[in-house]
Coordinates of C-alpha atoms and ligand atoms in Angstrom, one line a residue:
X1 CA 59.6 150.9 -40.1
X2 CA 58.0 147.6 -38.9
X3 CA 54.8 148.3 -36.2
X4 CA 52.7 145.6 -34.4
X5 CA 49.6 146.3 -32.7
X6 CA 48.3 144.3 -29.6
X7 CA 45.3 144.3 -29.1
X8 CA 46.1 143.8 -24.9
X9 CA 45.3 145.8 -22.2
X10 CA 48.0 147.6 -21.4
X11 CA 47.3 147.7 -17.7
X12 CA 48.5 144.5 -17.3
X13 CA 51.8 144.2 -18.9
X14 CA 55.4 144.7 -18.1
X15 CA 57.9 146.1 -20.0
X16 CA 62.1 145.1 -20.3
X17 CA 63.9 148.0 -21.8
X18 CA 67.7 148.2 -21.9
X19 CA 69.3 151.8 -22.6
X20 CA 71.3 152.8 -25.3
X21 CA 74.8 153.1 -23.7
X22 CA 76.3 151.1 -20.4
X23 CA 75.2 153.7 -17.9
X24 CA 71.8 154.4 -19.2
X25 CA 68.7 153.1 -17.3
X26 CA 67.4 149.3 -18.4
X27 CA 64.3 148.5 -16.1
X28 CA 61.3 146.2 -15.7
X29 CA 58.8 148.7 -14.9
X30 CA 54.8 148.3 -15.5
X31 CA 53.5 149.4 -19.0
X32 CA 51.7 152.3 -18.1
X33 CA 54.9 153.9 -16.0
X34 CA 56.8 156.8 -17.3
X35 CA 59.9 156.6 -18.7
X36 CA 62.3 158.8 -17.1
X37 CA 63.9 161.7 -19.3
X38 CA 66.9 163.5 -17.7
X39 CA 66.1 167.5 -17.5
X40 CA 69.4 168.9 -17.7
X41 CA 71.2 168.6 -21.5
X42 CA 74.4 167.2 -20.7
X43 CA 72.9 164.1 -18.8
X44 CA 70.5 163.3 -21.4
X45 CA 74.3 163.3 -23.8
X46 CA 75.6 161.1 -21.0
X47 CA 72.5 159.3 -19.6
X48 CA 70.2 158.3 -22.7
X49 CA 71.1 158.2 -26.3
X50 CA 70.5 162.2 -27.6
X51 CA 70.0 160.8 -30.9
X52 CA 66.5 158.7 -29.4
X53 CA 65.9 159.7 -25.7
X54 CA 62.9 159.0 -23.5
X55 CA 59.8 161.1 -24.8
X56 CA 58.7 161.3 -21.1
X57 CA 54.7 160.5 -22.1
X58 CA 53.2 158.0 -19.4
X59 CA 52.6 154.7 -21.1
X60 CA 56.0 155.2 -23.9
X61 CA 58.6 153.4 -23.8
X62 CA 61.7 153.2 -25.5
X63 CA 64.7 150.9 -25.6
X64 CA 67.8 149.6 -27.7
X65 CA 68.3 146.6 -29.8
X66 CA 65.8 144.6 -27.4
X67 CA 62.4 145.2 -25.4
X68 CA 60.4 142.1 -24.1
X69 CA 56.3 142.9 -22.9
X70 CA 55.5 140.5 -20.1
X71 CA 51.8 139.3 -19.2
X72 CA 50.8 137.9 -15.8
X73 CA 51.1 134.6 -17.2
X74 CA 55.2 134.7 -17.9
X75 CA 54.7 135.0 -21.9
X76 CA 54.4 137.8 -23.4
X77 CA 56.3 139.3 -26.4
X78 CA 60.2 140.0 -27.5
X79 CA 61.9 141.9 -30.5
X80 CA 65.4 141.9 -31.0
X81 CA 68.0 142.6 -33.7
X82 CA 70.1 140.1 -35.0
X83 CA 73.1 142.2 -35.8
X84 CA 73.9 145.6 -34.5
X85 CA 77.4 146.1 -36.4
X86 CA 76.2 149.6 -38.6
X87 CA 73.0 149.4 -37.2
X88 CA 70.8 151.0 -33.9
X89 CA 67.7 149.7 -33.2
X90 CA 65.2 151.8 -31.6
X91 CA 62.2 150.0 -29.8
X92 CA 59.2 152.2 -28.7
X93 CA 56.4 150.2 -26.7
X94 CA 53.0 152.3 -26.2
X95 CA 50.0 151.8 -24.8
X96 CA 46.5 152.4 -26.0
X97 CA 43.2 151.9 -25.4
X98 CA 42.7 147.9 -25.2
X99 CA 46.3 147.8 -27.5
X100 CA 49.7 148.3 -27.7
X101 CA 51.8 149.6 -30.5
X102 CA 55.3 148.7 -30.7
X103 CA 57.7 150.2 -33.4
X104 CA 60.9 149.4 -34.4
X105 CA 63.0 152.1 -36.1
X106 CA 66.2 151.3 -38.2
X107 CA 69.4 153.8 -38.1
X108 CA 71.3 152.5 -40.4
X109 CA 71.6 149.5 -43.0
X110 CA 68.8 147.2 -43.1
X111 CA 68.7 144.5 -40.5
X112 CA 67.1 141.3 -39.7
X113 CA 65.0 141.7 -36.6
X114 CA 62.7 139.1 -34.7
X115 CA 59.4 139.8 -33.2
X116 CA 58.0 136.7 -31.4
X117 CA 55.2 136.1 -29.2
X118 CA 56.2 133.5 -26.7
X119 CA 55.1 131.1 -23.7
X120 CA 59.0 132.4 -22.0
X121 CA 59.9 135.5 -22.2
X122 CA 62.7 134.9 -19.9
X123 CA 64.1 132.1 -22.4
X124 CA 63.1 133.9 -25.3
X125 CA 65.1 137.2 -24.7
X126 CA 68.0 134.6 -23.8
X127 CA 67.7 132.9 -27.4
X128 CA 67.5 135.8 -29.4
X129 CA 70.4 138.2 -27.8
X130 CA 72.5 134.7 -27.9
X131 CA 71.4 134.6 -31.1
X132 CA 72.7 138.4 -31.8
X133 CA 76.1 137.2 -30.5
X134 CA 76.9 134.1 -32.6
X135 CA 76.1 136.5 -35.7
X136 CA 78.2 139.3 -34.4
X137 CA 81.2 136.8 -33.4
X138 CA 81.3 137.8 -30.0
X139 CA 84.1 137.7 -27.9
X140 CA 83.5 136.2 -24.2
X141 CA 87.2 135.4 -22.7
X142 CA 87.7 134.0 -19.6
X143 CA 86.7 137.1 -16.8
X144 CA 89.7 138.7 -15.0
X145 CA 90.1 139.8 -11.3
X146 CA 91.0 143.4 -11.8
X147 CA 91.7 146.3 -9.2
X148 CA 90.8 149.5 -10.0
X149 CA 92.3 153.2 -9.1
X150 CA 89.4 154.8 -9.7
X151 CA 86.6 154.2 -6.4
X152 CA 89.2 155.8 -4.3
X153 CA 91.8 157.8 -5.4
X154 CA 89.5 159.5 -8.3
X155 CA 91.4 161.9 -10.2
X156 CA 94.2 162.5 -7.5
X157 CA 95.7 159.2 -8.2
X158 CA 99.5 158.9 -8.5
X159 CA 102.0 156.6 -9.6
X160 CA 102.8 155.9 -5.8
X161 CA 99.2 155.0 -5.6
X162 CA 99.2 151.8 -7.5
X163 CA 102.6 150.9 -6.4
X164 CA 101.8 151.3 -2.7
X165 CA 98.5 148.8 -3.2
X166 CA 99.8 146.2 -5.2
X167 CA 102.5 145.5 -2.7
X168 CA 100.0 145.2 -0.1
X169 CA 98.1 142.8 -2.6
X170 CA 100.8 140.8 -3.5
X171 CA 101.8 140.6 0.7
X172 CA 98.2 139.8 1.2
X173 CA 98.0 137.1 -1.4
X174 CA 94.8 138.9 -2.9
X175 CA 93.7 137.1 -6.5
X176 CA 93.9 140.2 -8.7
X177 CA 94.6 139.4 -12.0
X178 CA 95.3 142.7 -13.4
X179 CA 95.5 146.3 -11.3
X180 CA 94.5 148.9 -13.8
X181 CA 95.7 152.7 -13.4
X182 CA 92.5 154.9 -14.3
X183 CA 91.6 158.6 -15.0
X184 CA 93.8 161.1 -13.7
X185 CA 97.6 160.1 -15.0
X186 CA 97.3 162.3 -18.3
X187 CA 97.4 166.1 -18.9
X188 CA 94.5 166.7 -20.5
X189 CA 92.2 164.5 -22.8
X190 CA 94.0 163.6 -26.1
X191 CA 97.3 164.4 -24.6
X192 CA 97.6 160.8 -23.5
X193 CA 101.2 160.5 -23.1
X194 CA 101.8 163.5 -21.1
X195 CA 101.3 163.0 -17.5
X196 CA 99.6 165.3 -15.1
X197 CA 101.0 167.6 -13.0
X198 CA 100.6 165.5 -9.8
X199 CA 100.5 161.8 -10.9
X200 CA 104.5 161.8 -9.9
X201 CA 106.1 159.6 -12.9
X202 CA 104.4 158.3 -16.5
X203 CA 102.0 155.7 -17.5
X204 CA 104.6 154.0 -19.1
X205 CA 106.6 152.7 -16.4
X206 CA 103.8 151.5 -14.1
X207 CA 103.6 148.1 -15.9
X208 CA 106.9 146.9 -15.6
X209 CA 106.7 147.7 -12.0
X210 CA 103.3 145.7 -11.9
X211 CA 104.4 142.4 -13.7
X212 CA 107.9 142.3 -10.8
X213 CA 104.9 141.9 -8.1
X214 CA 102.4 139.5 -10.5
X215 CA 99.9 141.8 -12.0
X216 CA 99.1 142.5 -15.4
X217 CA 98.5 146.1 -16.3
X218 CA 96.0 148.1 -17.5
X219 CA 94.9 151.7 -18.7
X220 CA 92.1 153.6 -19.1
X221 CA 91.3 155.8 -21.5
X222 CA 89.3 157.8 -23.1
X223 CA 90.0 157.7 -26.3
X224 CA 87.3 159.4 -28.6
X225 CA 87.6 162.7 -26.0
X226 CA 89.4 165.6 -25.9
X227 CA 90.0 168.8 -23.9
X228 CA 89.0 172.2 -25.4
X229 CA 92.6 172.6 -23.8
X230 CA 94.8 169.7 -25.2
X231 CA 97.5 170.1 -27.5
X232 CA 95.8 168.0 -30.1
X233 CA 92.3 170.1 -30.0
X234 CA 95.1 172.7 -31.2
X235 CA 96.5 170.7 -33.6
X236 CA 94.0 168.9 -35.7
X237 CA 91.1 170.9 -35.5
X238 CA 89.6 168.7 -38.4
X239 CA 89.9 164.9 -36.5
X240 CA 86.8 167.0 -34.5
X241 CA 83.0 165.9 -34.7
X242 CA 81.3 169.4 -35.8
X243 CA 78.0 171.3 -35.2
X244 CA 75.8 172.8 -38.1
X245 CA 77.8 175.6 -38.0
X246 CA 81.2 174.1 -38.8
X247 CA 82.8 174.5 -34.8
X248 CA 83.9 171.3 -33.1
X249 CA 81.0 170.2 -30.6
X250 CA 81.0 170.3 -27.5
X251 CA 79.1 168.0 -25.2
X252 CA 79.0 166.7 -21.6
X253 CA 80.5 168.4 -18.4
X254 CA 82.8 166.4 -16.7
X255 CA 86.6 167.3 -16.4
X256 CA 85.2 170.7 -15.4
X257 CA 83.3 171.9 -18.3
X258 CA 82.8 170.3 -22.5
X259 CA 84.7 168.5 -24.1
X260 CA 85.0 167.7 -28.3
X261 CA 84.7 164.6 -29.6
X262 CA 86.7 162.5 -32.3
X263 CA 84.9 162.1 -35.6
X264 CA 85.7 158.7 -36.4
X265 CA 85.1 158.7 -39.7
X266 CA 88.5 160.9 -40.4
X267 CA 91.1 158.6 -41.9
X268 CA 93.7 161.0 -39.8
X269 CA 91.6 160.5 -36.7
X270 CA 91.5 156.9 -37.2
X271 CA 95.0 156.5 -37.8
X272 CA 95.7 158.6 -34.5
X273 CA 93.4 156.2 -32.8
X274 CA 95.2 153.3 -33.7
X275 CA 98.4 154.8 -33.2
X276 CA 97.2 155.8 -29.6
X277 CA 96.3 152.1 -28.6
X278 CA 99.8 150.6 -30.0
X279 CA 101.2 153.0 -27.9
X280 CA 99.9 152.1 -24.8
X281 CA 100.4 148.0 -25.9
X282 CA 103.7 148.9 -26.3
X283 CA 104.2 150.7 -23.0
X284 CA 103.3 147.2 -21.4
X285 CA 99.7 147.1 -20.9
X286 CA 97.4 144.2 -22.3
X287 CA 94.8 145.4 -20.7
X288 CA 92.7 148.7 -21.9
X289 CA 89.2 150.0 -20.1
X290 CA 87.9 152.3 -23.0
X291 CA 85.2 155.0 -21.7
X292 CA 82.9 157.4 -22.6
X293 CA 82.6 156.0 -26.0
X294 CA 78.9 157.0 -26.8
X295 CA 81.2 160.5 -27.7
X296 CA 81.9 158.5 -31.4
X297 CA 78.3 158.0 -32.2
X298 CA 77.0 161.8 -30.9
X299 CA 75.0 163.0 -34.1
X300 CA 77.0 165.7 -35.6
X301 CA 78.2 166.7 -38.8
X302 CA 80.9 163.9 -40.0
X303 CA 83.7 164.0 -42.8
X304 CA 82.1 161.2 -44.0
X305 CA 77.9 162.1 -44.2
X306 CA 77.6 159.0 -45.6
X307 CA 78.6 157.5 -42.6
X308 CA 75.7 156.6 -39.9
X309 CA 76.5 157.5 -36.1
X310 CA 76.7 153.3 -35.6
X311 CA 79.0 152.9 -38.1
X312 CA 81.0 155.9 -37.6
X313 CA 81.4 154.7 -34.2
X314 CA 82.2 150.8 -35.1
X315 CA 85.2 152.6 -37.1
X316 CA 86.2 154.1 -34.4
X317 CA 86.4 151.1 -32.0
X318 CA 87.9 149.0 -34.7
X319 CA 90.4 151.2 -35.0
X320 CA 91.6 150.8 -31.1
X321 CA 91.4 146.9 -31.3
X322 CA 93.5 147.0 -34.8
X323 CA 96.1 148.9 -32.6
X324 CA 95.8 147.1 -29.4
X325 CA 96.0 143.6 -31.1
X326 CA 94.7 140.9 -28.9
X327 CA 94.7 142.1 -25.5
X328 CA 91.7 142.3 -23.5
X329 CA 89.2 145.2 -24.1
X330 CA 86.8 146.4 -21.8
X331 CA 84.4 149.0 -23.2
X332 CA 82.7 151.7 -21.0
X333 CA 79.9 154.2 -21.6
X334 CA 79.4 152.6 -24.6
X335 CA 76.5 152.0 -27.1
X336 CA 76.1 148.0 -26.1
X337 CA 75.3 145.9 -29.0
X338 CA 77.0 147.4 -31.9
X339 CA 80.3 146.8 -29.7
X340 CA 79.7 143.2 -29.4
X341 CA 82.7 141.0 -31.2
X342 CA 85.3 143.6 -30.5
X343 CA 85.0 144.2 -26.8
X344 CA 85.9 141.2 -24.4
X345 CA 83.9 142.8 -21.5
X346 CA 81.6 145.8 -20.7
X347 CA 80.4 147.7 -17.9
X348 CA 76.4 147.4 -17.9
X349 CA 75.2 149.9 -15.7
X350 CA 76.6 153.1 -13.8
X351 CA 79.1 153.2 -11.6
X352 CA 79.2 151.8 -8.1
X353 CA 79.2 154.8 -5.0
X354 CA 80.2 154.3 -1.4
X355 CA 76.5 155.3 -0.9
X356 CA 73.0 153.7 -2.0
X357 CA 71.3 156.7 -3.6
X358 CA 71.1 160.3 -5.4
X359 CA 67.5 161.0 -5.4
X360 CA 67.9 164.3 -6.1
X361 CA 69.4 163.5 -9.5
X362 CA 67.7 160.1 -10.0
X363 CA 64.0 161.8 -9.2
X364 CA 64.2 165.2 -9.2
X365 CA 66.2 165.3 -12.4
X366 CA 65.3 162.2 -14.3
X367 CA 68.7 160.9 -14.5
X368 CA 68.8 157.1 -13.6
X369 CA 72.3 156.8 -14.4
X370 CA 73.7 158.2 -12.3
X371 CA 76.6 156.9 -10.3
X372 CA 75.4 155.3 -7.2
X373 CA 75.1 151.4 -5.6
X374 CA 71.2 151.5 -6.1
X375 CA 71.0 152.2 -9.8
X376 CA 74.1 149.9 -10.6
X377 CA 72.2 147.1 -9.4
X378 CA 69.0 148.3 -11.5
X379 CA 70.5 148.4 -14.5
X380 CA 73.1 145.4 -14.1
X381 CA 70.2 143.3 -13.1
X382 CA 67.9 143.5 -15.7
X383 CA 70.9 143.1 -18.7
X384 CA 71.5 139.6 -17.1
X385 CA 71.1 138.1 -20.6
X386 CA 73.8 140.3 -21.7
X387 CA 76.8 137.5 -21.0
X388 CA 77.1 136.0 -24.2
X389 CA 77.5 139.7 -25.7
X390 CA 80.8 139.9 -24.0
X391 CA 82.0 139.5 -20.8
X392 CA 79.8 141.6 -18.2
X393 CA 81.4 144.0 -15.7
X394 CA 78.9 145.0 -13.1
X395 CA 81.7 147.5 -11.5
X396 CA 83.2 147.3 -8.3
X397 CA 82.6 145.8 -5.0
X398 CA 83.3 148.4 -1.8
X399 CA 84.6 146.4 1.4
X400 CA 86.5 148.8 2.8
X401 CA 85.8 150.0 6.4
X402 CA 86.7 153.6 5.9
X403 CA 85.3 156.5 3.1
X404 CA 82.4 154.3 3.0
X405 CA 78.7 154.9 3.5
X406 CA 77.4 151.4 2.5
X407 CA 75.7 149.5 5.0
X408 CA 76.7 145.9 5.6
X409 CA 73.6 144.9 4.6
X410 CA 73.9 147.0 1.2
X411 CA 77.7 145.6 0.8
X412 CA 75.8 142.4 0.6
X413 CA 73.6 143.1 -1.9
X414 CA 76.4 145.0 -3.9
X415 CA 77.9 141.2 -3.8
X416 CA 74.3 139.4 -4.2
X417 CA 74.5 141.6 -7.5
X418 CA 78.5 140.2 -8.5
X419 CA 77.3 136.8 -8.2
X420 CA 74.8 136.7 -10.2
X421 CA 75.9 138.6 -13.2
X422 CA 78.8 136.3 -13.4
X423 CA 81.6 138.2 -15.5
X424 CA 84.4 140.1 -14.9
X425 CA 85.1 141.1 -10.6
X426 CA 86.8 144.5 -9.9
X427 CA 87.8 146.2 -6.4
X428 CA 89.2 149.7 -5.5
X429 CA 89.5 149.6 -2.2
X430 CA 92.9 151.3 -0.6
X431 CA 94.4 148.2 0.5
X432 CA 94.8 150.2 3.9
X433 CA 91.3 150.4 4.7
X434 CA 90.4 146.9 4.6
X435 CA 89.8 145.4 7.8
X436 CA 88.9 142.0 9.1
X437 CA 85.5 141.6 7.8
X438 CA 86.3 144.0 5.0
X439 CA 88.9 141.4 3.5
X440 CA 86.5 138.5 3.7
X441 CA 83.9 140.4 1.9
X442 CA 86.6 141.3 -0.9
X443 CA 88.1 137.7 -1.1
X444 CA 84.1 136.5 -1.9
X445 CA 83.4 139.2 -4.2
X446 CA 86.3 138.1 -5.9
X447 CA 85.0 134.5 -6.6
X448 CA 84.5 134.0 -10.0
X449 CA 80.8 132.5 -10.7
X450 CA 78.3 131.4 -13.5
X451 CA 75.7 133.8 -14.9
X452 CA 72.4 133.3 -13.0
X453 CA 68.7 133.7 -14.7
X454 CA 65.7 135.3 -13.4
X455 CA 62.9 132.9 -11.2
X456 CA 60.2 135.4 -13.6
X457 CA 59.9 138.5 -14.8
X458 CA 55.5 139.1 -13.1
X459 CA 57.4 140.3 -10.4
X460 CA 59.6 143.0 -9.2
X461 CA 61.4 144.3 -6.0
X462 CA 62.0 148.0 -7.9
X463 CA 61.5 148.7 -11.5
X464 CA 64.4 146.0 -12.5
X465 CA 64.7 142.5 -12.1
X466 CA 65.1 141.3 -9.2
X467 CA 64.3 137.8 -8.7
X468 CA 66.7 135.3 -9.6
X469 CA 67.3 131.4 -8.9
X470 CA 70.0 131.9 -6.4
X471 CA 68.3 134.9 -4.8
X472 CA 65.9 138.3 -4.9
X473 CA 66.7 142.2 -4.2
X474 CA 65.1 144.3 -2.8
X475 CA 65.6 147.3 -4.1
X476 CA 62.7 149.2 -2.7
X477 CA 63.0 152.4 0.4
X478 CA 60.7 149.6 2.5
X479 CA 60.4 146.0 3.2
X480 CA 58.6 144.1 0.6
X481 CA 57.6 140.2 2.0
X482 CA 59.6 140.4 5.3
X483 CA 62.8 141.5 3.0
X484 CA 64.3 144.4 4.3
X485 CA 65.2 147.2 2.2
X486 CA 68.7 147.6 0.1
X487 CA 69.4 143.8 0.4
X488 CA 69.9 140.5 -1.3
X489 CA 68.2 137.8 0.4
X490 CA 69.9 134.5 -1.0
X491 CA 67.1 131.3 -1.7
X492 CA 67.6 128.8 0.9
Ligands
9PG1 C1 86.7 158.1 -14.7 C2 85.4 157.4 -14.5 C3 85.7 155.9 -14.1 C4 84.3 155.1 -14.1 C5 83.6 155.3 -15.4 C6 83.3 156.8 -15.6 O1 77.5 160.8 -14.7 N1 78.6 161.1 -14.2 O2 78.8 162.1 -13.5 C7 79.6 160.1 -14.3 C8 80.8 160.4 -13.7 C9 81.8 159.4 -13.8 C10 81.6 158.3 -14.5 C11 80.5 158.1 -15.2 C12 79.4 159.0 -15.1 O3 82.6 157.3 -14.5 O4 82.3 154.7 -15.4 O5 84.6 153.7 -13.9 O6 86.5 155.3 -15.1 O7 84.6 157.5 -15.6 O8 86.4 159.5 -15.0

């Protein structure tokens, strides 16, 4: 376990931490902060990595593959591991008296992994995570336009649902490249090619009905989950991660209630997994958005002990690409770097809410991933470096006029945040509640752009980074400099 002491004062530094998973927190917070640790057991499965969460002591903190420490001056210091393909890398940063310890924990094969003291962190953590993705082969197609189900139909969505918009799309001229059907179309989790009970048809037909008006089609899935309920929880019993005691485990609490997860180092789960995803590439769609995959790399007990939770989970995803050939992959809830080279995109922070904020479960509960416009842009923000991993998906814009609590100011910085990630643009807006002003805001959002950098990292707006070339955030409750609150001020 490599360790480097400091000798710094702690009091000045900042710290760059990026969470294990896409919807766990990354920030740019001050060194002697605390780290936030969700209180309830189901979000620390679904909010920080179980296997090496937060350890909630003021002056810790702890952070995947990367961490960067920032003096006044702009340099500072940045570890990062050069491959992540078997491998997690667990940085822990904490302060001392007059020093700071850092630690770098290996799970998994050995690795190479650079520690360097720099002028630039900025350009430093660039170099190295770019330097992660030419080792890992990473795949960075060119972004898509992609409309999503999801932000407003939910679960209720129906066959009629997708139809209905992408006729208004196509009438409308709107440049969406793909319109992708998401949760809610199955029975139950596993049973993938059973509908539900009120999507009114089946998955398989919606992408010949897409391509006669111009889309592509995708399909999400989730494909390392399944329902205590599903007909294959029933029938293979043994593709299931276990507990100590030899019962299939049961984690998170969406959908309801838990859910089991695949273990993916089965050869019978594997070959279902594979089967699964040539399945839904032959039902029409070249496009698959792949979620909750942090369910693949839960510690459990495995078929294979030999197997690390990186590595079990690499099978897994390998598995889906083998099946789904060379469409385009976008990855979800997913442990970041040990996905890069397989994945063409993925999401890298929570999800986007018609509505800034949850402080109840952000604060009160310690759970900053949480679904909502205000931590999307936290997280997104400060993984900015994270485009040559893949391509980025920093979720949806929300124009519409209707179900829709944003402020236009906060719509604005919801777009700010679009821009300067770069990467792949998505929308869910009914087509129906788009006004005026709503469809000008969606036709910018969808304007694909270049990957902006940060201006420095000795300053913040927030926790996260929030000063870039073409523009700052506040993401503050007050005006910070004559920038009000919740917006995106572009540099003039
Ligand atoms: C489908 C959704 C969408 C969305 C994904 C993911 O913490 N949570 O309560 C939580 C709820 C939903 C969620 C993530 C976290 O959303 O990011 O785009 O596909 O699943 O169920």
């Amino acid at each position: 376990m490599p360790e480097w002491t400091l000798m710094t004062d702690p009091t000045t530094l900042r710290v760059l931490t990026s969470g294990y998973q896409s919807w766990s927190e990354a920030e740019l917070r001050p060194l002697t902060d605390t780290q936030a640790r969700a209180t309830m057991h189901w979000m620390v499965e679904q909010g920080n990595d179980p296997g090496y969460p937060p350890s909630g002591e003021a002056g810790v903190w702890r952070s995947h593959t990367l961490i960067a420490l920032i003096r006044p001056d702009g340099g500072g210091w940045v570890g990062c591991a050069q491959d992540a393909t078997h491998t997690f890398t667990h940085w822990e940063a904490r302060a001392g008296q007059g020093q700071v310890t850092l630690t770098c924990t290996l799970e998994g094969p050995d690795v190479p992994v650079v520690f360097e003291d720099t002028a630039d962190v900025i350009g430093t953590v660039e170099r190295l995570s770019a330097d992660l993705a030419t080792h890992m082969h990473a795949r960075t197609p060119a972004p898509l336009r992609v409309w999503s189900s999801w932000y407003s139909y939910y679960r209720a969505v129906t066959f009629e649902n997708m139809l209905h918009n992408a006729r208004r799309a196509r009438d409308l001229k709107l440049p969406f490249d793909v319109f992708q059907l998401d949760d809610g179309f199955q029975a139950e989790l596993g049973d993938w090619t059973e509908p539900s009970g009120w999507f009114g048809g089946h998955a398989k037909d919606v992408p010949a009905a897409l391509k006669e008006l111009g889309f592509r089609a995708g399909l999400w899935l989730a494909p390392f989950l399944v329902s205590p309920n599903s007909k294959l929880y029933a029938a293979h019993p043994e593709f299931l991660l276990q507990d100590d005691a030899g019962s299939p485990l049961l984690l998170g609490n969406n959908w309801g209630g838990p859910y089991a997860t695949l273990d993916t180092t089965h050869p019978g789960a594997l070959a279902w997994l594979r089967d699964l995803a040539a399945t839904v590439r032959g039902w029409g769609y070249d496009y698959l958005k792949i979620d909750f995959l942090y369910g693949a790399s839960h510690p459990g007990q495995r078929h294979d002990p030999a197997v690390g939770r990186a590595q079990a989970y690499r099978m897994g995803l390998e598995a889906i690409r083998e099946g789904f050939g060379d469409g385009f992959i976008l990855g979800c809830g997913a442990p970041l770097a040990t996905s890069v080279g397989v994945v063409d995109a993925m999401r890298i922070g929570p999800d986007v809410t018609p509505f800034w904020d949850d402080e109840s479960r952000r604060v009160l509960l310690g759970d900053g991933s949480t679904p909502t416009a205000r931590n999307a842009l936290h997280t997104s923000l400060s993984r900015w470096y994270q485009h040559t991993w893949y391509q980025p998906d920093p979720d949806v814009m929300l124009a519409r006029a209707e179900l829709n609590l944003l402020w236009p100011h906060e719509r604005e910085a919801v777009a700010g945040l679009l821009d300067v990630i770069g990467g792949l643009r998505a929308s869910s807006d009914p087509m129906d509640m788009l006004n005026e002003e709503g469809l000008a805001l969606l036709l910018r959002s969808l304007e694909i752009s270049t990957p902006d950098r940060p201006r420095t990292l000795t300053e913040s707006y927030g926790g996260a980074v929030t000063h870039f070339t073409r523009g700052t955030f506040n993401l503050t409750d007050s005006p910070v400099d004559c920038q009000r609150a919740h917006t995106y001020q572009p540099v003039k």
